[in-house]
PDB file of C-alpha atoms in Angstrom:
ATOM      1  CA  MET A 323     105.033  87.196 106.091  1.00  0.00           C
ATOM      2  CA  HIS A 324     104.877  88.298 102.535  1.00  0.00           C
ATOM      3  CA  THR A 325     101.823  88.274 100.218  1.00  0.00           C
ATOM      4  CA  VAL A 326     102.458  89.215  96.645  1.00  0.00           C
ATOM      5  CA  SER A 327     100.272  88.637  93.412  1.00  0.00           C
ATOM      6  CA  ILE A 328     102.070  88.218  90.423  1.00  0.00           C
ATOM      7  CA  ASP A 329     101.225  88.915  86.732  1.00  0.00           C
ATOM      8  CA  GLU A 330     102.806  89.600  83.316  1.00  0.00           C
ATOM      9  CA  MET A 331     102.357  92.041  80.778  1.00  0.00           C
ATOM     10  CA  THR A 332     103.517  90.769  77.216  1.00  0.00           C
ATOM     11  CA  GLY A 333     104.182  92.484  73.681  1.00  0.00           C
ATOM     12  CA  ILE A 334     104.716  96.172  75.292  1.00  0.00           C
ATOM     13  CA  GLN A 335     105.441  97.925  72.098  1.00  0.00           C
ATOM     14  CA  ALA A 336     108.436 100.159  71.858  1.00  0.00           C
ATOM     15  CA  LEU A 337     106.806 103.150  69.566  1.00  0.00           C
ATOM     16  CA  GLU A 338     108.639 105.759  68.734  1.00  0.00           C
ATOM     17  CA  ARG A 339     106.540 108.331  66.866  1.00  0.00           C
ATOM     18  CA  ALA A 340     107.332 109.831  63.259  1.00  0.00           C
ATOM     19  CA  ALA A 341     107.156 113.376  64.461  1.00  0.00           C
ATOM     20  CA  PRO A 342     107.231 115.004  67.972  1.00  0.00           C
ATOM     21  CA  THR A 343     104.195 115.131  69.883  1.00  0.00           C
ATOM     22  CA  LEU A 344     102.790 118.511  69.845  1.00  0.00           C
ATOM     23  CA  PRO A 345     102.008 119.492  74.002  1.00  0.00           C
ATOM     24  CA  MET A 346      98.419 120.994  75.090  1.00  0.00           C
ATOM     25  CA  LYS A 347      97.885 124.565  75.018  1.00  0.00           C
ATOM     26  CA  PRO A 348      95.146 126.640  75.471  1.00  0.00           C
ATOM     27  CA  GLY A 349      92.377 126.017  72.789  1.00  0.00           C
ATOM     28  CA  HIS A 350      94.067 122.807  71.616  1.00  0.00           C
ATOM     29  CA  VAL A 351      94.331 119.292  73.191  1.00  0.00           C
ATOM     30  CA  GLU A 352      97.943 117.153  73.025  1.00  0.00           C
ATOM     31  CA  ARG A 353      98.577 116.127  69.355  1.00  0.00           C
ATOM     32  CA  ARG A 354     100.358 112.933  68.810  1.00  0.00           C
ATOM     33  CA  GLU A 355     101.563 111.569  65.322  1.00  0.00           C
ATOM     34  CA  PHE A 356      99.519 108.709  64.161  1.00  0.00           C
ATOM     35  CA  GLU A 357     102.732 107.427  62.309  1.00  0.00           C
ATOM     36  CA  TYR A 358     105.451 105.537  64.077  1.00  0.00           C
ATOM     37  CA  VAL A 359     108.661 103.513  64.217  1.00  0.00           C
ATOM     38  CA  ARG A 360     108.177  99.955  65.830  1.00  0.00           C
ATOM     39  CA  HIS A 361     111.300  99.006  67.785  1.00  0.00           C
ATOM     40  CA  GLY A 362     109.921  96.056  68.900  1.00  0.00           C
ATOM     41  CA  THR A 363     108.469  94.503  72.222  1.00  0.00           C
ATOM     42  CA  GLN A 364     109.431  93.668  75.756  1.00  0.00           C
ATOM     43  CA  CYS A 365     107.599  91.764  78.579  1.00  0.00           C
ATOM     44  CA  LEU A 366     107.307  92.965  82.225  1.00  0.00           C
ATOM     45  CA  ILE A 367     106.881  90.547  85.204  1.00  0.00           C
ATOM     46  CA  ALA A 368     105.765  91.860  88.216  1.00  0.00           C
ATOM     47  CA  ALA A 369     104.668  91.413  91.864  1.00  0.00           C
ATOM     48  CA  PHE A 370     102.345  93.536  93.752  1.00  0.00           C
ATOM     49  CA  ASP A 371     102.684  93.641  97.450  1.00  0.00           C
ATOM     50  CA  VAL A 372      99.191  93.194  98.912  1.00  0.00           C
ATOM     51  CA  ALA A 373     100.221  94.716 101.945  1.00  0.00           C
ATOM     52  CA  THR A 374     102.066  97.957 101.041  1.00  0.00           C
ATOM     53  CA  GLY A 375     101.056  98.515  97.365  1.00  0.00           C
ATOM     54  CA  LYS A 376     104.689  98.154  96.432  1.00  0.00           C
ATOM     55  CA  VAL A 377     105.592  96.763  93.104  1.00  0.00           C
ATOM     56  CA  LEU A 378     108.761  94.855  91.991  1.00  0.00           C
ATOM     57  CA  GLY A 379     109.204  94.308  88.350  1.00  0.00           C
ATOM     58  CA  THR A 380     111.684  93.104  85.598  1.00  0.00           C
ATOM     59  CA  ILE A 381     111.679  93.709  81.925  1.00  0.00           C
ATOM     60  CA  GLY A 382     112.984  91.336  79.256  1.00  0.00           C
ATOM     61  CA  ASP A 383     112.583  90.024  75.689  1.00  0.00           C
ATOM     62  CA  SER A 384     110.372  86.967  76.874  1.00  0.00           C
ATOM     63  CA  ARG A 385     108.458  85.418  79.610  1.00  0.00           C
ATOM     64  CA  THR A 386     109.842  81.980  79.609  1.00  0.00           C
ATOM     65  CA  GLU A 387     110.138  79.217  82.340  1.00  0.00           C
ATOM     66  CA  ALA A 388     113.726  80.628  82.774  1.00  0.00           C
ATOM     67  CA  ASP A 389     112.637  84.151  83.185  1.00  0.00           C
ATOM     68  CA  TYR A 390     109.810  83.572  85.684  1.00  0.00           C
ATOM     69  CA  VAL A 391     112.184  81.618  87.628  1.00  0.00           C
ATOM     70  CA  ALA A 392     115.032  84.279  87.658  1.00  0.00           C
ATOM     71  CA  PHE A 393     112.256  86.577  88.689  1.00  0.00           C
ATOM     72  CA  LEU A 394     111.150  84.657  91.739  1.00  0.00           C
ATOM     73  CA  GLU A 395     114.807  84.078  92.773  1.00  0.00           C
ATOM     74  CA  GLY A 396     115.046  88.010  92.965  1.00  0.00           C
ATOM     75  CA  LEU A 397     111.884  88.449  94.631  1.00  0.00           C
ATOM     76  CA  PHE A 398     112.732  85.647  97.298  1.00  0.00           C
ATOM     77  CA  ALA A 399     116.352  87.529  97.834  1.00  0.00           C
ATOM     78  CA  THR A 400     114.522  90.772  99.133  1.00  0.00           C
ATOM     79  CA  ALA A 401     113.514  89.152 102.550  1.00  0.00           C
ATOM     80  CA  GLY A 402     115.435  86.474 104.574  1.00  0.00           C
ATOM     81  CA  SER A 403     115.937  82.979 104.132  1.00  0.00           C
ATOM     82  CA  ALA A 404     113.162  82.253 106.486  1.00  0.00           C
ATOM     83  CA  ALA A 405     110.736  84.783 105.412  1.00  0.00           C
ATOM     84  CA  THR A 406     107.145  82.985 104.668  1.00  0.00           C
ATOM     85  CA  TRP A 407     105.712  83.939 100.953  1.00  0.00           C
ATOM     86  CA  HIS A 408     102.261  83.725  99.616  1.00  0.00           C
ATOM     87  CA  LEU A 409     102.143  84.073  96.063  1.00  0.00           C
ATOM     88  CA  MET A 410      99.198  84.630  93.692  1.00  0.00           C
ATOM     89  CA  CYS A 411      99.056  83.811  90.222  1.00  0.00           C
ATOM     90  CA  ASP A 412      97.181  82.561  87.415  1.00  0.00           C
ATOM     91  CA  ASN A 413      97.316  79.160  85.681  1.00  0.00           C
ATOM     92  CA  LEU A 414     100.130  80.031  83.111  1.00  0.00           C
ATOM     93  CA  ASN A 415     102.080  76.979  82.212  1.00  0.00           C
ATOM     94  CA  THR A 416     105.294  78.661  83.153  1.00  0.00           C
ATOM     95  CA  HIS A 417     103.840  79.256  86.740  1.00  0.00           C
ATOM     96  CA  LEU A 418     103.577  75.660  87.220  1.00  0.00           C
ATOM     97  CA  SER A 419     106.692  74.650  85.620  1.00  0.00           C
ATOM     98  CA  GLU A 420     109.493  72.124  86.683  1.00  0.00           C
ATOM     99  CA  GLY A 421     111.792  75.041  87.430  1.00  0.00           C
ATOM    100  CA  VAL A 422     109.356  76.668  89.999  1.00  0.00           C
ATOM    101  CA  VAL A 423     109.047  73.491  91.598  1.00  0.00           C
ATOM    102  CA  ARG A 424     112.943  72.990  91.792  1.00  0.00           C
ATOM    103  CA  LEU A 425     113.448  76.632  93.051  1.00  0.00           C
ATOM    104  CA  VAL A 426     110.729  76.174  95.718  1.00  0.00           C
ATOM    105  CA  ALA A 427     112.101  72.747  96.716  1.00  0.00           C
ATOM    106  CA  GLU A 428     115.875  74.405  97.189  1.00  0.00           C
ATOM    107  CA  GLN A 429     114.200  77.871  98.941  1.00  0.00           C
ATOM    108  CA  CYS A 430     112.304  75.312 101.239  1.00  0.00           C
ATOM    109  CA  GLY A 431     115.410  73.195 102.178  1.00  0.00           C
ATOM    110  CA  ILE A 432     113.182  70.062 100.603  1.00  0.00           C
ATOM    111  CA  THR A 433     115.620  67.248  99.737  1.00  0.00           C
ATOM    112  CA  ASP A 434     113.224  64.456  98.612  1.00  0.00           C
ATOM    113  CA  ASP A 435     113.264  63.016  95.147  1.00  0.00           C
ATOM    114  CA  LEU A 436     111.194  65.337  92.866  1.00  0.00           C
ATOM    115  CA  GLY A 437     110.642  62.575  90.166  1.00  0.00           C
ATOM    116  CA  GLU A 438     111.016  63.378  86.475  1.00  0.00           C
ATOM    117  CA  LYS A 439     109.074  65.387  84.367  1.00  0.00           C
ATOM    118  CA  GLY A 440     106.384  63.596  82.458  1.00  0.00           C
ATOM    119  CA  LYS A 441     107.031  60.264  84.143  1.00  0.00           C
ATOM    120  CA  SER A 442     106.750  60.376  87.961  1.00  0.00           C
ATOM    121  CA  GLY A 443     106.777  62.037  91.380  1.00  0.00           C
ATOM    122  CA  ILE A 444     105.987  65.879  91.654  1.00  0.00           C
ATOM    123  CA  LEU A 445     107.309  66.952  88.393  1.00  0.00           C
ATOM    124  CA  ALA A 446     105.419  64.053  86.722  1.00  0.00           C
ATOM    125  CA  SER A 447     102.469  66.775  85.182  1.00  0.00           C
ATOM    126  CA  MET A 448     101.167  70.376  85.700  1.00  0.00           C
ATOM    127  CA  ALA A 449      98.531  68.775  88.351  1.00  0.00           C
ATOM    128  CA  THR A 450     101.380  67.331  90.733  1.00  0.00           C
ATOM    129  CA  ARG A 451     103.540  70.065  90.296  1.00  0.00           C
ATOM    130  CA  GLU A 452     100.270  72.345  91.204  1.00  0.00           C
ATOM    131  CA  VAL A 453      99.456  70.274  94.561  1.00  0.00           C
ATOM    132  CA  PHE A 454     103.370  70.695  95.501  1.00  0.00           C
ATOM    133  CA  LEU A 455     103.255  74.500  94.785  1.00  0.00           C
ATOM    134  CA  ARG A 456      99.961  74.978  97.000  1.00  0.00           C
ATOM    135  CA  ASP A 457     101.285  72.852  99.793  1.00  0.00           C
ATOM    136  CA  ALA A 458     100.680  74.911 103.015  1.00  0.00           C
ATOM    137  CA  SER A 459     103.255  73.472 104.895  1.00  0.00           C
ATOM    138  CA  HIS A 460     106.270  75.208 102.741  1.00  0.00           C
ATOM    139  CA  ARG A 461     107.481  78.554 103.680  1.00  0.00           C
ATOM    140  CA  ILE A 462     106.651  79.401 100.033  1.00  0.00           C
ATOM    141  CA  THR A 463     102.733  78.626  98.966  1.00  0.00           C
ATOM    142  CA  PHE A 464     101.408  79.341  95.916  1.00  0.00           C
ATOM    143  CA  HIS A 465      97.493  80.408  95.213  1.00  0.00           C
ATOM    144  CA  PHE A 466      96.468  79.772  91.673  1.00  0.00           C
ATOM    145  CA  THR A 467      93.444  82.111  90.407  1.00  0.00           C
ATOM    146  CA  PRO A 468      90.464  80.018  89.113  1.00  0.00           C
ATOM    147  CA  LYS A 469      90.592  79.732  85.237  1.00  0.00           C
ATOM    148  CA  HIS A 470      88.550  82.887  83.929  1.00  0.00           C
ATOM    149  CA  ALA A 471      89.131  84.598  86.963  1.00  0.00           C
ATOM    150  CA  SER A 472      92.322  86.238  87.038  1.00  0.00           C
ATOM    151  CA  TRP A 473      90.486  89.686  87.889  1.00  0.00           C
ATOM    152  CA  LEU A 474      90.961  87.909  91.556  1.00  0.00           C
ATOM    153  CA  ASN A 475      94.614  88.593  91.161  1.00  0.00           C
ATOM    154  CA  GLN A 476      95.257  92.222  92.462  1.00  0.00           C
ATOM    155  CA  ALA A 477      98.462  92.636  90.190  1.00  0.00           C
ATOM    156  CA  GLU A 478      95.960  93.137  87.452  1.00  0.00           C
ATOM    157  CA  ILE A 479      94.929  96.320  89.131  1.00  0.00           C
ATOM    158  CA  GLY A 480      98.561  96.967  89.946  1.00  0.00           C
ATOM    159  CA  LEU A 481     100.043  96.751  86.728  1.00  0.00           C
ATOM    160  CA  GLY A 482      97.016  98.584  85.216  1.00  0.00           C
ATOM    161  CA  ASN A 483      97.866 101.774  87.241  1.00  0.00           C
ATOM    162  CA  PHE A 484     101.686 101.363  86.650  1.00  0.00           C
ATOM    163  CA  SER A 485     101.467 100.673  82.926  1.00  0.00           C
ATOM    164  CA  LYS A 486      98.962 104.013  83.050  1.00  0.00           C
ATOM    165  CA  TYR A 487     101.477 106.368  84.570  1.00  0.00           C
ATOM    166  CA  TYR A 488     104.731 104.890  83.243  1.00  0.00           C
ATOM    167  CA  ILE A 489     104.418 103.029  80.026  1.00  0.00           C
ATOM    168  CA  ASN A 490     101.514 104.115  78.066  1.00  0.00           C
ATOM    169  CA  ASN A 491     101.648 106.886  75.522  1.00  0.00           C
ATOM    170  CA  ARG A 492     105.311 107.233  75.668  1.00  0.00           C
ATOM    171  CA  VAL A 493     108.041 107.374  73.391  1.00  0.00           C
ATOM    172  CA  TRP A 494     110.675 104.960  72.896  1.00  0.00           C
ATOM    173  CA  ASN A 495     114.096 105.188  70.858  1.00  0.00           C
ATOM    174  CA  SER A 496     114.698 101.698  71.674  1.00  0.00           C
ATOM    175  CA  LYS A 497     113.293  98.643  73.377  1.00  0.00           C
ATOM    176  CA  HIS A 498     116.500  98.725  75.552  1.00  0.00           C
ATOM    177  CA  ASP A 499     114.928 102.053  76.913  1.00  0.00           C
ATOM    178  CA  PHE A 500     112.503  99.953  78.689  1.00  0.00           C
ATOM    179  CA  SER A 501     114.611  98.197  81.506  1.00  0.00           C
ATOM    180  CA  PRO A 502     116.199 101.394  83.069  1.00  0.00           C
ATOM    181  CA  HIS A 503     112.676 103.659  82.615  1.00  0.00           C
ATOM    182  CA  VAL A 504     110.891 100.699  84.677  1.00  0.00           C
ATOM    183  CA  GLU A 505     113.725 100.777  87.167  1.00  0.00           C
ATOM    184  CA  THR A 506     113.511 104.226  88.002  1.00  0.00           C
ATOM    185  CA  SER A 507     109.660 104.439  87.580  1.00  0.00           C
ATOM    186  CA  THR A 508     109.230 101.618  90.034  1.00  0.00           C
ATOM    187  CA  GLN A 509     111.051 103.590  92.575  1.00  0.00           C
ATOM    188  CA  HIS A 510     109.181 106.763  92.080  1.00  0.00           C
ATOM    189  CA  TYR A 511     105.799 104.541  91.900  1.00  0.00           C
ATOM    190  CA  ASN A 512     106.611 102.978  95.352  1.00  0.00           C
ATOM    191  CA  ARG A 513     107.896 106.078  96.908  1.00  0.00           C
ATOM    192  CA  GLU A 514     105.012 108.341  95.942  1.00  0.00           C
ATOM    193  CA  PHE A 515     101.829 106.367  94.999  1.00  0.00           C
ATOM    194  CA  ALA A 516     102.345 102.934  96.373  1.00  0.00           C
ATOM    195  CA  HIS A 517      99.341 101.872  98.930  1.00  0.00           C
ATOM    196  CA  PRO A 518      97.215  98.581  99.377  1.00  0.00           C
ATOM    197  CA  PHE A 519      93.875  98.386  97.605  1.00  0.00           C
ATOM    198  CA  ASP A 520      90.767  98.217  99.741  1.00  0.00           C
ATOM    199  CA  TRP A 521      88.310  95.567  98.147  1.00  0.00           C
ATOM    200  CA  SER A 522      84.927  97.559  98.969  1.00  0.00           C
ATOM    201  CA  PHE A 523      82.571  95.266  96.388  1.00  0.00           C
ATOM    202  CA  THR A 524      80.733  93.288  98.934  1.00  0.00           C
ATOM    203  CA  ARG A 525      78.116  90.598  97.864  1.00  0.00           C
ATOM    204  CA  ASN A 526      75.187  93.142  98.807  1.00  0.00           C
ATOM    205  CA  ARG A 527      76.730  95.770  96.658  1.00  0.00           C
ATOM    206  CA  PHE A 528      77.144  92.900  93.803  1.00  0.00           C
ATOM    207  CA  HIS A 529      73.250  92.045  94.228  1.00  0.00           C
ATOM    208  CA  GLU A 530      72.487  96.120  94.026  1.00  0.00           C
ATOM    209  CA  TRP A 531      74.375  96.134  90.946  1.00  0.00           C
ATOM    210  CA  ARG A 532      72.725  92.979  89.476  1.00  0.00           C
ATOM    211  CA  ARG A 533      69.493  94.708  89.888  1.00  0.00           C
ATOM    212  CA  SER A 534      70.305  97.727  88.447  1.00  0.00           C
ATOM    213  CA  LYS A 535      71.244  96.164  85.377  1.00  0.00           C
ATOM    214  CA  THR A 536      68.043  94.266  85.117  1.00  0.00           C
ATOM    215  CA  PHE A 537      65.883  95.841  82.500  1.00  0.00           C
ATOM    216  CA  SER A 538      61.703  95.294  82.819  1.00  0.00           C
ATOM    217  CA  THR A 539      60.135  93.457  80.085  1.00  0.00           C
ATOM    218  CA  GLU A 540      57.018  95.349  80.559  1.00  0.00           C
ATOM    219  CA  PRO A 541      55.632  97.796  77.776  1.00  0.00           C
TER     220      PRO A 541
END
């Protein structure tokens, strides 16, 4: 069984500094030129493996329905045709799109009539498509985080760590530099740093935290 969390980072800017960054040296912090040349933006779609902490990501110009479906196809291709998948993601409309439903039906060998988008059957609306994608009887099952609670998705943490070490504060001469960089960086991250997260914030710790934030109104 494969359990992965999926998320996107949009609008990653390919910024080239107008002057070279001056490295840190005794008595001086690293100094970075504030003026820059902007070479456009890219979008990172990534899956975080909950059991291993490994990341699989792709870089592109957009995060359309077609981009997301292509990403899922690549993800499913990393395991056998009988593998069981549980995927966590938020409620973005592309995550509940017609293309995703059709892909899941194809991968699961479902030949039933899916209906017509906006009119009938499973494809009728986002609500009907979500019911289909959540169906636990399928070998590919989606789990959608509640609205305003995307922080429950571990991919948020995984992508944060990945971008901190491999994307932020880098110098890019072209937006096309992103794809090979992400590919090699992902391999390095998975080899050297990947690890599952230990969620230790229990209910008791939550109540302790709340009490610590309660200020007395006594004079």
